[in-house]
XYZ file of N, CA and C in Angstrom:
612
model
N 15.353 -7.957 0.719
C 13.895 -8.061 0.672
C 13.394 -7.417 -0.610
N 12.474 -8.081 -1.285
C 11.887 -7.530 -2.507
C 10.379 -7.757 -2.477
N 9.635 -6.655 -2.608
C 8.176 -6.726 -2.649
C 7.719 -6.422 -4.063
N 6.919 -7.322 -4.629
C 6.387 -7.104 -5.969
C 4.864 -7.193 -5.932
N 4.223 -6.369 -6.759
C 2.776 -6.378 -6.872
C 2.384 -7.321 -7.996
N 1.586 -8.324 -7.663
C 1.255 -9.367 -8.629
C 0.033 -9.049 -9.474
N -0.870 -8.242 -8.949
C -2.093 -7.923 -9.681
C -2.235 -6.416 -9.826
N -2.469 -5.983 -11.054
C -2.690 -4.566 -11.304
C -4.160 -4.241 -11.100
N -4.424 -3.140 -10.440
C -5.796 -2.734 -10.167
C -6.509 -2.411 -11.483
N -7.637 -3.062 -11.770
C -8.359 -2.776 -13.022
C -8.897 -1.344 -13.035
N -8.949 -0.752 -14.218
C -9.494 0.605 -14.351
C -10.924 0.690 -13.822
N -11.667 -0.410 -13.951
C -13.071 -0.398 -13.541
C -13.242 -0.146 -12.046
N -12.208 -0.436 -11.251
C -12.304 -0.229 -9.805
C -11.922 1.192 -9.391
N -11.414 1.971 -10.332
C -11.029 3.348 -10.018
C -12.257 4.273 -10.098
N -12.334 5.270 -9.223
C -13.523 6.140 -9.149
C -13.506 7.256 -10.189
N -13.492 6.874 -11.455
C -13.365 7.869 -12.515
C -14.538 8.848 -12.523
N -15.763 8.347 -12.375
C -16.938 9.229 -12.386
C -16.906 10.187 -11.195
N -16.520 9.671 -10.023
C -16.439 10.529 -8.839
C -15.351 11.584 -9.012
N -14.253 11.205 -9.664
C -13.164 12.155 -9.887
C -13.603 13.261 -10.842
N -14.328 12.901 -11.892
C -14.837 13.914 -12.826
C -15.786 14.876 -12.112
N -16.628 14.320 -11.241
C -17.539 15.185 -10.483
C -16.761 16.094 -9.544
N -15.709 15.567 -8.951
C -14.869 16.363 -8.054
C -14.222 17.532 -8.803
N -13.853 17.283 -10.058
C -13.224 18.323 -10.881
C -14.245 19.245 -11.542
N -15.532 18.927 -11.370
C -16.616 19.692 -12.004
C -16.506 19.659 -13.525
N -16.099 18.503 -14.042
C -16.036 18.353 -15.489
C -17.439 18.090 -16.028
N -17.726 18.630 -17.189
C -19.039 18.447 -17.792
C -19.278 17.007 -18.192
N -20.529 16.601 -18.224
C -20.897 15.253 -18.652
C -21.959 15.341 -19.742
N -22.143 14.264 -20.469
C -23.175 14.205 -21.493
C -22.742 14.746 -22.835
N -21.442 15.072 -22.973
C -20.933 15.591 -24.246
C -20.091 14.523 -24.927
N -19.939 14.653 -26.213
C -19.161 13.668 -26.974
C -17.713 13.603 -26.506
N -17.201 14.733 -25.987
C -15.795 14.804 -25.576
C -15.573 14.337 -24.139
N -16.618 13.851 -23.477
C -16.530 13.517 -22.063
C -15.399 12.535 -21.756
N -15.195 11.561 -22.612
C -14.225 10.500 -22.330
C -12.822 10.795 -22.857
N -12.606 11.967 -23.458
C -11.307 12.253 -24.075
C -10.172 12.255 -23.059
N -10.455 12.645 -21.805
C -9.401 12.727 -20.803
C -9.373 11.514 -19.872
N -10.143 10.497 -20.180
C -10.244 9.366 -19.256
C -8.888 8.747 -18.932
N -8.059 8.552 -19.941
C -6.753 7.940 -19.705
C -5.890 8.827 -18.814
N -5.915 10.123 -19.055
C -5.156 11.062 -18.242
C -5.656 11.058 -16.800
N -6.974 11.115 -16.618
C -7.550 11.149 -15.281
C -7.275 9.849 -14.528
N -7.358 8.735 -15.234
C -7.063 7.449 -14.610
C -5.620 7.406 -14.119
N -4.715 7.954 -14.907
C -3.317 8.001 -14.504
C -3.103 8.809 -13.241
N -3.809 9.941 -13.112
C -3.682 10.761 -11.912
C -4.286 10.059 -10.693
N -5.371 9.326 -10.893
C -5.936 8.556 -9.782
C -4.952 7.502 -9.295
N -4.336 6.802 -10.231
C -3.350 5.778 -9.850
C -2.158 6.422 -9.133
N -1.709 7.563 -9.634
C -0.580 8.247 -9.006
C -0.927 8.703 -7.593
N -2.142 9.222 -7.412
C -2.571 9.686 -6.092
C -2.659 8.521 -5.119
N -3.216 7.408 -5.556
C -3.313 6.242 -4.693
C -1.923 5.745 -4.300
N -1.012 5.676 -5.261
C 0.340 5.199 -4.981
C 1.045 6.116 -3.983
N 0.872 7.433 -4.136
C 1.518 8.384 -3.238
C 0.984 8.248 -1.814
N -0.319 8.091 -1.684
C -0.924 7.962 -0.351
C -0.548 6.623 0.272
N -0.550 5.558 -0.512
C -0.137 4.259 0.015
C 1.292 4.306 0.526
N 2.177 4.970 -0.221
C 3.566 5.075 0.210
C 3.682 5.902 1.486
N 2.864 6.948 1.608
C 2.942 7.824 2.777
C 2.439 7.132 4.045
N 1.379 6.325 3.938
C 0.795 5.730 5.137
C 1.191 4.263 5.340
N 1.855 3.673 4.340
C 2.283 2.288 4.485
C 1.143 1.297 4.443
N 0.043 1.674 3.783
C -1.119 0.809 3.699
C -1.621 0.753 2.267
N -2.114 -0.408 1.876
C -2.676 -0.601 0.551
C -4.155 -0.238 0.614
N -4.616 0.600 -0.296
C -5.998 1.058 -0.248
C -6.965 0.008 -0.788
N -6.800 -0.372 -2.043
C -7.686 -1.368 -2.643
C -6.934 -2.693 -2.791
N -7.592 -3.781 -2.463
C -6.941 -5.079 -2.349
C -6.231 -5.513 -3.628
N -4.981 -5.941 -3.453
C -4.193 -6.550 -4.521
C -3.346 -7.667 -3.934
N -2.774 -8.483 -4.826
C -1.907 -9.586 -4.414
C -0.450 -9.172 -4.538
N 0.360 -9.621 -3.579
C 1.770 -9.265 -3.526
C 2.618 -10.507 -3.278
N 3.903 -10.400 -3.649
C 4.888 -11.427 -3.326
C 6.064 -10.769 -2.630
N 6.422 -11.307 -1.475
C 7.574 -10.832 -0.712
C 8.647 -11.900 -0.760
N 9.840 -11.532 -1.224
C 10.960 -12.466 -1.318
C 12.047 -12.041 -0.350
N 12.486 -12.978 0.499
C 13.450 -12.681 1.559
C 14.636 -13.635 1.482
N 15.819 -13.108 1.746
C 17.004 -13.959 1.837
C 17.084 -14.623 3.212
N 16.468 -13.995 4.209
C 16.446 -14.541 5.564
C 15.261 -13.962 6.315
N 14.825 -14.650 7.370
C 13.749 -14.142 8.203
C 14.224 -12.988 9.066
N 13.317 -12.090 9.410
C 13.650 -10.999 10.314
C 14.045 -11.529 11.683
N 13.367 -12.567 12.140
C 13.745 -13.275 13.362
C 13.369 -14.734 13.183
N 13.800 -15.573 14.101
C 13.563 -17.002 13.963
C 12.088 -17.361 14.098
N 11.320 -16.503 14.771
C 9.932 -16.857 15.068
C 8.890 -15.981 14.381
N 9.294 -14.846 13.795
C 8.299 -13.940 13.209
C 8.899 -13.132 12.073
N 8.055 -12.827 11.081
C 8.455 -12.000 9.944
C 7.425 -10.904 9.723
N 7.788 -9.623 9.957
C 6.863 -8.522 9.653
C 6.628 -8.433 8.151
N 5.420 -8.039 7.784
C 5.091 -7.810 6.379
C 5.142 -6.309 6.110
N 5.648 -5.898 4.941
C 5.974 -4.482 4.704
C 4.791 -3.570 4.447
N 3.602 -4.117 4.200
C 2.420 -3.294 3.975
C 1.269 -3.850 4.811
N 0.252 -3.037 4.985
C -0.914 -3.433 5.781
C -2.164 -2.854 5.111
N -3.346 -3.297 5.518
C -3.587 -4.515 6.292
C -3.531 -5.739 5.392
N -3.041 -6.832 5.913
C -2.956 -8.074 5.143
C -4.207 -8.895 5.403
N -4.910 -9.248 4.338
C -6.153 -9.999 4.463
C -5.911 -11.494 4.605
N -4.918 -11.992 3.882
C -4.589 -13.418 3.969
C -3.201 -13.653 3.405
N -2.560 -14.703 3.904
C -1.311 -15.192 3.324
C -1.666 -16.470 2.575
N -1.511 -16.435 1.270
C -1.940 -17.560 0.438
C -0.950 -18.720 0.490
N 0.345 -18.396 0.575
C 1.343 -19.459 0.554
C 2.686 -18.928 1.039
N 3.467 -19.826 1.617
C 4.871 -19.569 1.934
C 5.677 -20.683 1.292
N 6.685 -20.297 0.537
C 7.492 -21.255 -0.208
C 8.957 -21.019 0.110
N 9.708 -22.095 0.285
C 11.162 -22.014 0.420
C 11.790 -22.364 -0.922
N 12.640 -21.474 -1.404
C 13.270 -21.657 -2.714
C 14.759 -21.879 -2.513
N 15.300 -22.972 -3.056
C 16.727 -23.255 -2.869
C 17.565 -22.514 -3.906
N 18.876 -22.711 -3.844
C 19.794 -21.971 -4.713
C 19.628 -22.328 -6.182
N 18.963 -23.446 -6.471
C 18.732 -23.857 -7.854
C 17.289 -23.616 -8.280
N 16.577 -22.769 -7.497
C 15.196 -22.362 -7.786
C 14.174 -23.472 -7.573
N 14.574 -24.552 -6.918
C 13.597 -25.557 -6.533
C 12.752 -25.044 -5.373
N 11.473 -25.355 -5.371
C 10.563 -24.809 -4.370
C 9.925 -25.899 -3.518
N 9.796 -25.589 -2.222
C 9.115 -26.460 -1.276
C 8.094 -25.641 -0.511
N 6.839 -26.040 -0.540
C 5.791 -25.318 0.170
C 5.880 -25.593 1.666
N 5.652 -24.538 2.448
C 5.623 -24.675 3.898
C 4.170 -24.916 4.312
N 3.872 -26.018 4.977
C 2.484 -26.308 5.361
C 1.897 -25.196 6.227
N 0.640 -24.819 5.980
C 0.003 -23.753 6.769
C -0.029 -24.041 8.264
N 0.066 -25.311 8.649
C 0.061 -25.649 10.075
C 1.312 -25.141 10.785
N 2.351 -24.754 10.026
C 3.602 -24.318 10.644
C 3.673 -22.808 10.865
N 2.676 -22.072 10.408
C 2.719 -20.620 10.569
C 1.298 -20.074 10.665
N 1.202 -18.834 11.108
C -0.092 -18.165 11.199
C 0.095 -16.677 10.914
N -0.942 -16.067 10.355
C -0.941 -14.623 10.119
C -1.418 -13.917 11.382
N -0.673 -12.911 11.794
C -1.077 -12.060 12.910
C -1.513 -10.718 12.322
N -2.817 -10.518 12.099
C -3.291 -9.280 11.456
C -3.019 -8.063 12.334
N -2.752 -6.950 11.692
C -2.540 -5.700 12.412
C -2.620 -4.566 11.396
N -3.244 -3.448 11.771
C -3.371 -2.318 10.846
C -2.065 -1.581 10.635
N -1.090 -1.795 11.535
C 0.186 -1.110 11.405
C 1.319 -2.059 11.007
N 1.383 -3.211 11.663
C 2.528 -4.097 11.456
C 2.094 -5.570 11.481
N 1.464 -6.037 10.427
C 1.087 -7.457 10.374
C 2.320 -8.344 10.329
N 2.174 -9.551 10.850
C 3.310 -10.470 10.898
C 2.883 -11.883 10.555
N 3.842 -12.647 10.056
C 3.709 -14.087 9.973
C 4.518 -14.658 11.127
N 3.856 -15.450 11.966
C 4.529 -16.036 13.126
C 4.559 -17.555 13.006
N 5.611 -18.140 13.573
C 5.680 -19.590 13.638
C 4.553 -20.095 14.523
N 3.890 -21.151 14.098
C 2.794 -21.711 14.889
C 3.315 -22.350 16.169
N 4.554 -22.758 16.145
C 5.193 -23.340 17.318
C 6.674 -23.491 17.040
N 7.506 -23.090 17.968
C 8.945 -23.170 17.739
C 9.422 -22.050 16.828
N 10.008 -22.418 15.691
C 10.603 -21.425 14.798
C 10.090 -21.600 13.378
N 10.248 -20.542 12.593
C 9.956 -20.626 11.170
C 10.959 -21.557 10.501
N 10.583 -22.214 9.406
C 11.505 -23.152 8.752
C 12.740 -22.428 8.217
N 13.856 -23.113 8.247
C 15.131 -22.528 7.835
C 15.136 -22.232 6.333
N 15.586 -21.031 5.986
C 15.731 -20.670 4.579
C 16.969 -21.364 4.030
N 16.884 -22.060 2.896
C 18.044 -22.781 2.351
C 19.220 -21.842 2.059
N 20.457 -22.287 2.281
C 21.630 -21.468 1.951
C 21.602 -21.050 0.481
N 21.782 -19.758 0.242
C 21.751 -19.246 -1.121
C 20.364 -19.178 -1.718
N 19.357 -19.516 -0.936
C 17.987 -19.498 -1.431
C 17.190 -18.356 -0.843
N 15.873 -18.532 -0.755
C 15.009 -17.459 -0.282
C 13.698 -18.023 0.231
N 13.003 -17.192 1.000
C 11.634 -17.488 1.411
C 10.712 -16.588 0.600
N 9.635 -17.145 0.086
C 8.702 -16.403 -0.761
C 7.323 -16.450 -0.098
N 6.781 -15.275 0.196
C 5.455 -15.182 0.806
C 4.505 -14.522 -0.179
N 3.391 -15.168 -0.438
C 2.381 -14.619 -1.335
C 1.153 -14.260 -0.497
N 0.752 -12.987 -0.587
C -0.335 -12.532 0.282
C -1.188 -11.473 -0.401
N -2.354 -11.240 0.183
C -3.273 -10.208 -0.303
C -3.396 -9.128 0.761
N -3.298 -7.868 0.319
C -3.389 -6.747 1.252
C -4.309 -5.678 0.696
N -4.950 -4.947 1.581
C -5.809 -3.845 1.156
C -6.814 -3.482 2.223
N -7.127 -2.191 2.302
C -8.126 -1.717 3.247
C -9.522 -2.158 2.829
N -9.791 -2.152 1.513
C -11.132 -2.476 1.021
C -11.039 -3.204 -0.310
N -12.083 -3.972 -0.619
C -12.121 -4.710 -1.886
C -12.490 -3.801 -3.055
N -13.222 -2.707 -2.768
C -13.616 -1.787 -3.832
C -13.675 -0.367 -3.274
N -13.886 0.599 -4.171
C -13.855 2.007 -3.783
C -14.915 2.330 -2.737
N -16.081 1.738 -2.853
C -17.176 2.017 -1.920
C -16.846 1.556 -0.504
N -15.928 0.621 -0.387
C -15.568 0.109 0.939
C -14.503 0.912 1.649
N -13.892 1.881 0.963
C -12.857 2.706 1.602
C -13.469 3.649 2.630
N -12.763 3.921 3.734
C -13.225 4.968 4.644
C -13.355 6.287 3.887
N -14.370 7.086 4.169
C -14.604 8.320 3.410
C -13.423 9.276 3.404
N -12.674 9.363 4.505
C -11.553 10.305 4.527
C -10.430 9.874 3.586
N -10.176 8.573 3.487
C -9.155 8.108 2.548
C -9.606 8.300 1.111
N -10.874 8.031 0.833
C -11.401 8.230 -0.515
C -11.305 9.704 -0.909
N -11.659 10.591 0.013
C -11.584 12.025 -0.279
C -10.143 12.466 -0.487
N -9.215 11.911 0.277
C -7.802 12.268 0.129
C -7.289 11.897 -1.255
N -7.693 10.737 -1.775
C -7.276 10.324 -3.114
C -7.795 11.302 -4.159
N -9.067 11.664 -4.076
C -9.638 12.597 -5.046
C -8.958 13.952 -4.973
N -8.681 14.428 -3.757
C -8.033 15.736 -3.593
C -6.621 15.730 -4.164
N -5.873 14.666 -3.904
C -4.504 14.617 -4.407
C -4.488 14.434 -5.923
N -5.385 13.608 -6.451
C -5.465 13.445 -7.907
C -5.829 14.769 -8.568
N -6.730 15.540 -7.942
C -7.097 16.855 -8.477
C -5.913 17.806 -8.435
N -5.121 17.722 -7.376
C -3.907 18.546 -7.263
C -2.939 18.214 -8.402
N -2.735 16.925 -8.644
C -1.860 16.523 -9.748
C -2.410 17.023 -11.083
N -3.707 16.950 -11.258
C -4.340 17.378 -12.511
C -4.194 18.886 -12.716
N -4.470 19.645 -11.676
C -4.449 21.106 -11.789
C -3.035 21.652 -11.990
N -2.045 20.950 -11.460
C -0.662 21.426 -11.572
C 0.161 20.523 -12.498
N -0.486 19.905 -13.466
C 0.192 18.945 -14.330
C 1.256 19.578 -15.207
N 1.184 20.882 -15.422
C 2.193 21.558 -16.240
C 3.347 22.099 -15.415
N 3.222 22.028 -14.086
C 4.254 22.578 -13.217
C 5.439 21.625 -13.111
N 6.631 22.176 -13.253
C 7.840 21.359 -13.079
C 8.624 21.785 -11.846
N 8.178 22.850 -11.180
C 8.924 23.358 -10.030
C 8.421 22.869 -8.689
N 7.387 22.001 -8.671
C 6.885 21.488 -7.408
C 7.912 20.560 -6.783
N 8.129 20.705 -5.490
C 9.128 19.914 -4.799
C 8.763 18.445 -4.744
N 9.777 17.605 -4.602
C 9.559 16.174 -4.502
C 8.755 15.869 -3.241
N 7.735 15.011 -3.388
C 6.925 14.642 -2.244
C 5.902 15.684 -1.860
N 5.673 16.687 -2.702
C 4.706 17.737 -2.403
C 3.318 17.138 -2.247
N 2.648 17.446 -1.115
C 1.308 16.947 -0.860
C 0.529 18.046 -0.159
N -0.640 18.439 -0.659
C -1.412 19.522 -0.062
C -1.753 19.238 1.397
N -1.875 20.326 2.186
C -2.152 20.188 3.611
C -3.447 19.441 3.864
N -4.481 19.705 3.073
C -5.754 19.022 3.276
C -5.626 17.519 3.152
N -4.784 17.074 2.223
C -4.578 15.641 2.038
C -3.839 15.050 3.238
N -2.756 15.719 3.663
C -1.989 15.203 4.799
C -2.834 15.155 6.058
N -3.741 16.111 6.224
C -4.620 16.101 7.393
C -5.542 14.889 7.385
N -6.058 14.545 6.208
C -6.979 13.420 6.110
C -6.294 12.073 6.340
N -5.041 11.943 5.935
C -4.376 10.646 6.018
C -3.525 10.489 7.270
N -3.364 11.556 8.054
C -2.424 11.527 9.175
C -2.717 10.388 10.151
N -3.982 10.160 10.455
C -4.301 9.147 11.465
C -4.049 7.724 10.983
N -3.818 7.560 9.674
C -3.542 6.225 9.147
C -2.050 5.911 9.098
N -1.218 6.905 9.365
C 0.218 6.669 9.327
C 0.653 5.851 10.525
N 1.684 5.020 10.340
C 2.168 4.176 11.425
C 2.809 5.007 12.517
N 2.658 4.557 13.768
C 3.274 5.238 14.895
C 4.768 4.974 14.883
N 5.529 6.021 15.096
C 6.982 5.893 15.155
C 7.415 6.132 16.598
N 7.737 5.052 17.308
C 8.101 5.150 18.714
C 9.615 5.082 18.847
N 10.181 6.044 19.560
C 11.624 6.041 19.791
C 11.904 6.752 21.096
N 13.092 6.514 21.652
C 13.495 7.167 22.887
C 14.094 8.522 22.568
N 13.504 9.568 23.076
C 14.051 10.897 22.908
C 15.126 11.169 23.943
N 15.763 12.351 23.844
C 16.811 12.693 24.797
C 16.265 12.772 26.212
N 15.083 13.354 26.362
C 14.505 13.470 27.686
C 14.134 12.095 28.236
N 13.627 11.202 27.373
C 13.248 9.876 27.821
C 14.459 9.081 28.300
N 15.651 9.463 27.836
C 16.859 8.780 28.244
C 17.530 9.457 29.451
N 16.816 10.409 30.010
C 17.354 11.069 31.190
C 18.309 12.199 30.894
N 18.291 12.662 29.637
C 19.152 13.767 29.238
C 18.320 14.885 28.667
N 18.832 16.057 28.691
C 18.172 17.218 28.091
C 19.051 17.755 26.998
N 18.467 18.406 25.987
C 19.250 18.920 24.864
C 20.309 19.912 25.348
């Protein structure tokens, strides 16, 4: 399975002014824009870190998922959420020839945790030997920054500020995320259901 991001989020959609206000940076001076590139980079890094932690895309972008085989004959989970639409499904043969799968043969099952593409009836079309199935879709919680839930927006600003304030530190552990940020994003993380020892009738 390979997931690729087809559209890069434009700088104009990033909350640069809100981030500067969060950092209490001065405005109205000639030097105001000198750190814009640096600040934009920290915003992108914060968004990427939070998206990876919660398994959800914050601002809408287009993606392509390439699979050697379906997860099951009747349904294919999508690796990120929420998915707004599936634009196309294509079957690619071993010589890179492509055949579009008619939309009447499948449907998107939206879900905030585990969206799926399901066969409209029977099974999904067979992936050619040595080929792949290619799904092109759009995912994201909101189309723009103003549409994000306030807690997710605040988490991005807090984490970007953390990256900015500790930008010279090399001793921070991998995956380090401030407690305030983890508290804000916790409810957006996917549920992990499994059978524990007690649930299986055993005790530690």
